[in-house]
mmCIF file of C-alpha atoms in Angstrom:
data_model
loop_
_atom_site.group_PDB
_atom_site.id
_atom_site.type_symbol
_atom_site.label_atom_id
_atom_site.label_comp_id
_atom_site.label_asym_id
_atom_site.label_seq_id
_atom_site.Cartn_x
_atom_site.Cartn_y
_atom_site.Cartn_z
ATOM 1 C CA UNK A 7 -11.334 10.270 10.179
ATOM 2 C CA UNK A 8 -12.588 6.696 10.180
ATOM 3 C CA UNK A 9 -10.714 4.311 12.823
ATOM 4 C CA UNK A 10 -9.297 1.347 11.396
ATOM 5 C CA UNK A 11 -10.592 -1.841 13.729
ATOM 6 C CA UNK A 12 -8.848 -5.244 12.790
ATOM 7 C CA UNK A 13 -11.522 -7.623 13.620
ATOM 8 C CA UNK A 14 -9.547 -10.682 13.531
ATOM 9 C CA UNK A 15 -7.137 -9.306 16.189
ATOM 10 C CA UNK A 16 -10.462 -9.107 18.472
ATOM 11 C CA UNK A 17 -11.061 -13.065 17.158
ATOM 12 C CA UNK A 18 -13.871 -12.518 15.009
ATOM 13 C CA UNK A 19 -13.391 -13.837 11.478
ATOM 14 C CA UNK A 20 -14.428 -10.530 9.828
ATOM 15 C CA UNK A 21 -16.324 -7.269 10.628
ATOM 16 C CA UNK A 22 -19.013 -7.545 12.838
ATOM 17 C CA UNK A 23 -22.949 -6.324 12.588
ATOM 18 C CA UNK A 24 -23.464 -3.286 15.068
ATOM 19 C CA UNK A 25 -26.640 -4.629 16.475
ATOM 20 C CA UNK A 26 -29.159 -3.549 18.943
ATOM 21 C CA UNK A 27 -30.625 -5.611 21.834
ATOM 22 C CA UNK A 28 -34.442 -6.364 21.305
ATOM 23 C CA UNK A 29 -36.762 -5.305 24.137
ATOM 24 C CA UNK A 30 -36.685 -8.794 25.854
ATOM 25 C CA UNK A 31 -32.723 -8.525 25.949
ATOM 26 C CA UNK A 32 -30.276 -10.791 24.440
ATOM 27 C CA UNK A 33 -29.417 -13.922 25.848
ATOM 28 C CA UNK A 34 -25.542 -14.639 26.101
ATOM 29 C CA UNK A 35 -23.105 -16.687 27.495
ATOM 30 C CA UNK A 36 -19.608 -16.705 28.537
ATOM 31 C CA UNK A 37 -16.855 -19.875 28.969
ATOM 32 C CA UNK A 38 -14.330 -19.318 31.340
ATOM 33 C CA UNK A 39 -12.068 -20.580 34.191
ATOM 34 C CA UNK A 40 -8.682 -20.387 35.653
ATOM 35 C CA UNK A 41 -6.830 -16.797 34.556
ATOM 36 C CA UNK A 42 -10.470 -15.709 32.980
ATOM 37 C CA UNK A 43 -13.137 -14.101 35.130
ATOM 38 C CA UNK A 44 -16.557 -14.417 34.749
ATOM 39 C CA UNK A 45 -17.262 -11.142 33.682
ATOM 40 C CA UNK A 46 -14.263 -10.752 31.218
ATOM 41 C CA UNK A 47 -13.649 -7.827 29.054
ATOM 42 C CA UNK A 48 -16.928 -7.711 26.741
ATOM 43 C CA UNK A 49 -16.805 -11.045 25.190
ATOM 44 C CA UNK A 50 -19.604 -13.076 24.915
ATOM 45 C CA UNK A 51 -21.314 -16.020 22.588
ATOM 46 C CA UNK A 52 -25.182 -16.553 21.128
ATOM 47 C CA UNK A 53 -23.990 -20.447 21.944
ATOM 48 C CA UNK A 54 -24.209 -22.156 25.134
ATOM 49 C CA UNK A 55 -21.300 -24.891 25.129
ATOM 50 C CA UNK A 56 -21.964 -28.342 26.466
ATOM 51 C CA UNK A 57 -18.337 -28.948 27.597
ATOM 52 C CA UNK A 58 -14.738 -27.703 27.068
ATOM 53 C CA UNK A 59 -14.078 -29.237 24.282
ATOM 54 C CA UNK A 60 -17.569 -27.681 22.544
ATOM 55 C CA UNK A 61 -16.519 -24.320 23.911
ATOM 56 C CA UNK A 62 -13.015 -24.420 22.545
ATOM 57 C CA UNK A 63 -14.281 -26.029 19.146
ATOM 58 C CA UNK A 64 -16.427 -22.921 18.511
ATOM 59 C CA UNK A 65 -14.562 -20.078 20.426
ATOM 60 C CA UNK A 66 -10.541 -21.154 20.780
ATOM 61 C CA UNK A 67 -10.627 -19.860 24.590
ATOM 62 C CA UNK A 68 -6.340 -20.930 24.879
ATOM 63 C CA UNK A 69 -5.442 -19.345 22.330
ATOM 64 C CA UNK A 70 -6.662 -16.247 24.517
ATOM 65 C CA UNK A 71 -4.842 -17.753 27.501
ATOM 66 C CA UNK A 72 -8.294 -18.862 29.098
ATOM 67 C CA UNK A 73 -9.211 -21.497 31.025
ATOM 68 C CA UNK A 74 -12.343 -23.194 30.751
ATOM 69 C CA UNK A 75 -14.061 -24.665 33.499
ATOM 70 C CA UNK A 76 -17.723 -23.143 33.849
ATOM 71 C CA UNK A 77 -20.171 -21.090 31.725
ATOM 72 C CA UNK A 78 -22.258 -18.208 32.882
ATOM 73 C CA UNK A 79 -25.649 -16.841 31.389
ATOM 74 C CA UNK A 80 -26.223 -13.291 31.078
ATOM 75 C CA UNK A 81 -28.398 -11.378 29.549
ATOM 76 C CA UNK A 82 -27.483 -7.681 27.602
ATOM 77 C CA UNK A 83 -30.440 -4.985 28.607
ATOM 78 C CA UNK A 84 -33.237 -3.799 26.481
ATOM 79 C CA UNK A 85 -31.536 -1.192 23.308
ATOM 80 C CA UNK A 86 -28.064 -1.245 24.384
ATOM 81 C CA UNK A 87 -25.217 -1.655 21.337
ATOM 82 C CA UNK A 88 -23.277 -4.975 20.153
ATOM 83 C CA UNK A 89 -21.072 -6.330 17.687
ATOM 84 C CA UNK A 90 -21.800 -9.795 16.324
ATOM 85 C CA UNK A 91 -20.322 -12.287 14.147
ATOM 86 C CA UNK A 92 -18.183 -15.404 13.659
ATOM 87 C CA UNK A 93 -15.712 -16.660 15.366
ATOM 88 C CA UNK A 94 -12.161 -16.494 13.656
ATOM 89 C CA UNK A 95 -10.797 -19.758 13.430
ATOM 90 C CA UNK A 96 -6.926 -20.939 11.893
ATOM 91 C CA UNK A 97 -6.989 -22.969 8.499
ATOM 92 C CA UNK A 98 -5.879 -25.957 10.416
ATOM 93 C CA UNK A 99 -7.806 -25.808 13.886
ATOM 94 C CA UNK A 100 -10.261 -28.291 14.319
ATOM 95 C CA UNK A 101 -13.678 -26.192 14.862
ATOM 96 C CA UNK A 102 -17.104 -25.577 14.818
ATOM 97 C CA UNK A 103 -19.178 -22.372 13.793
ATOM 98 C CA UNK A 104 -19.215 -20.557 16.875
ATOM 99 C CA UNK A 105 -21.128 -17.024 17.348
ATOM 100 C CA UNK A 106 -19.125 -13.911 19.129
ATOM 101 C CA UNK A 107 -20.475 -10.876 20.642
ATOM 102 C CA UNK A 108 -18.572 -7.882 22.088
ATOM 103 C CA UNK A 109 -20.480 -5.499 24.575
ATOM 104 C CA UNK A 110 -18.512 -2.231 24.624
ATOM 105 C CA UNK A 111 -17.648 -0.971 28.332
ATOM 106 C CA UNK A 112 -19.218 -0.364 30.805
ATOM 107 C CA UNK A 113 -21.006 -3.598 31.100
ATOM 108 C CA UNK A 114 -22.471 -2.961 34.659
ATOM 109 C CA UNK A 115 -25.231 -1.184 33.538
ATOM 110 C CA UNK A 116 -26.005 -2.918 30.292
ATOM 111 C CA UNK A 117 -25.250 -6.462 30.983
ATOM 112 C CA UNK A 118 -27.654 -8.938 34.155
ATOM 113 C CA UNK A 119 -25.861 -12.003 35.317
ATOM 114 C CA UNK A 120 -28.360 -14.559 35.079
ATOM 115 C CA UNK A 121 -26.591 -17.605 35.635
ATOM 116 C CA UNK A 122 -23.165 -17.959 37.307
ATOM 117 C CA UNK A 123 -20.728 -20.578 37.142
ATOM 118 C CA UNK A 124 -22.346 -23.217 35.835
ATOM 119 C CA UNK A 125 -18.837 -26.383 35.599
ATOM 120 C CA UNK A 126 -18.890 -27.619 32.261
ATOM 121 C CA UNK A 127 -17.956 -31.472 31.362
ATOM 122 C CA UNK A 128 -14.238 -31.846 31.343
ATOM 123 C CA UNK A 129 -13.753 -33.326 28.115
ATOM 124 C CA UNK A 130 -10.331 -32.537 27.571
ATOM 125 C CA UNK A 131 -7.738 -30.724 28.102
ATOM 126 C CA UNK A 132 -6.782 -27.863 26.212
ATOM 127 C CA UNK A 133 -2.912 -25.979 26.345
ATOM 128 C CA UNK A 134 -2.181 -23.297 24.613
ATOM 129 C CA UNK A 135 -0.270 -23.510 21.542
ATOM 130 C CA UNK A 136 3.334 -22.814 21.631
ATOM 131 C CA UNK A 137 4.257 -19.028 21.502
ATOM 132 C CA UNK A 138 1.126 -17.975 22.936
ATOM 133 C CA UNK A 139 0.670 -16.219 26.013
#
């Protein structure tokens, strides 16, 4: 019996690739800050944002109820599973093409932290919308 995932509920924009890391690993990066840890839950981007309003153009951390205040490198191990793809966006959200990838659990053994907490350039300042929590 096949399991039924729906993608956009996991904020990509449609089904991911199942991908495998290449032997040199894959380079990723993660946007986060005040209720959001560094580590998350498996959520990741091929982008490196340049400030908070770049990372919430291309990955709509509050509408997750994340804050965003640094970025952190990592890098996923040598032949260890992903999903990839877009970033789901609304029809009227201002955006840019953003890149998501979800590491299944555990990450501790797949996943290096090569870069913590690096504070990204307040640009703005992003709320959530209304209704979210």
């Amino acid at each position: 019996m096949a399991i039924s995932i729906d993608w956009k509920d996991k904020g990509f924009a449609a089904a991911p690739e199942l991908k495998t890391a290449p032997s040199q690993g894959l380079v990723m990066y993660r946007a986060w800050g005040a209720n959001s840890g560094e580590w998350g839950s498996g959520y990741f981007s091929l982008e490196k944002p340049t400030s908070a309003l770049d990372a919430e153009l291309r990955f709509n951390i509050a509408d997750w109820g994340n804050g965003i205040h640094f970025v952190s490198t990592f890098r996923l191990r040598e032949g260890h599973a992903f999903f990839v793809g877009p970033v789901a966006h609304g029809p009227r959200d201002l955006s840019r093409p953003g890149t998501q990838v979800f590491v299944p659990a555990p990450l501790e053994t797949k996943v290096i932290l090569e870069r913590s907490r690096e504070v990204l350039r307040q640009d703005v300042v992003v709320v959530q919308r209304p209704g979210n929590t």
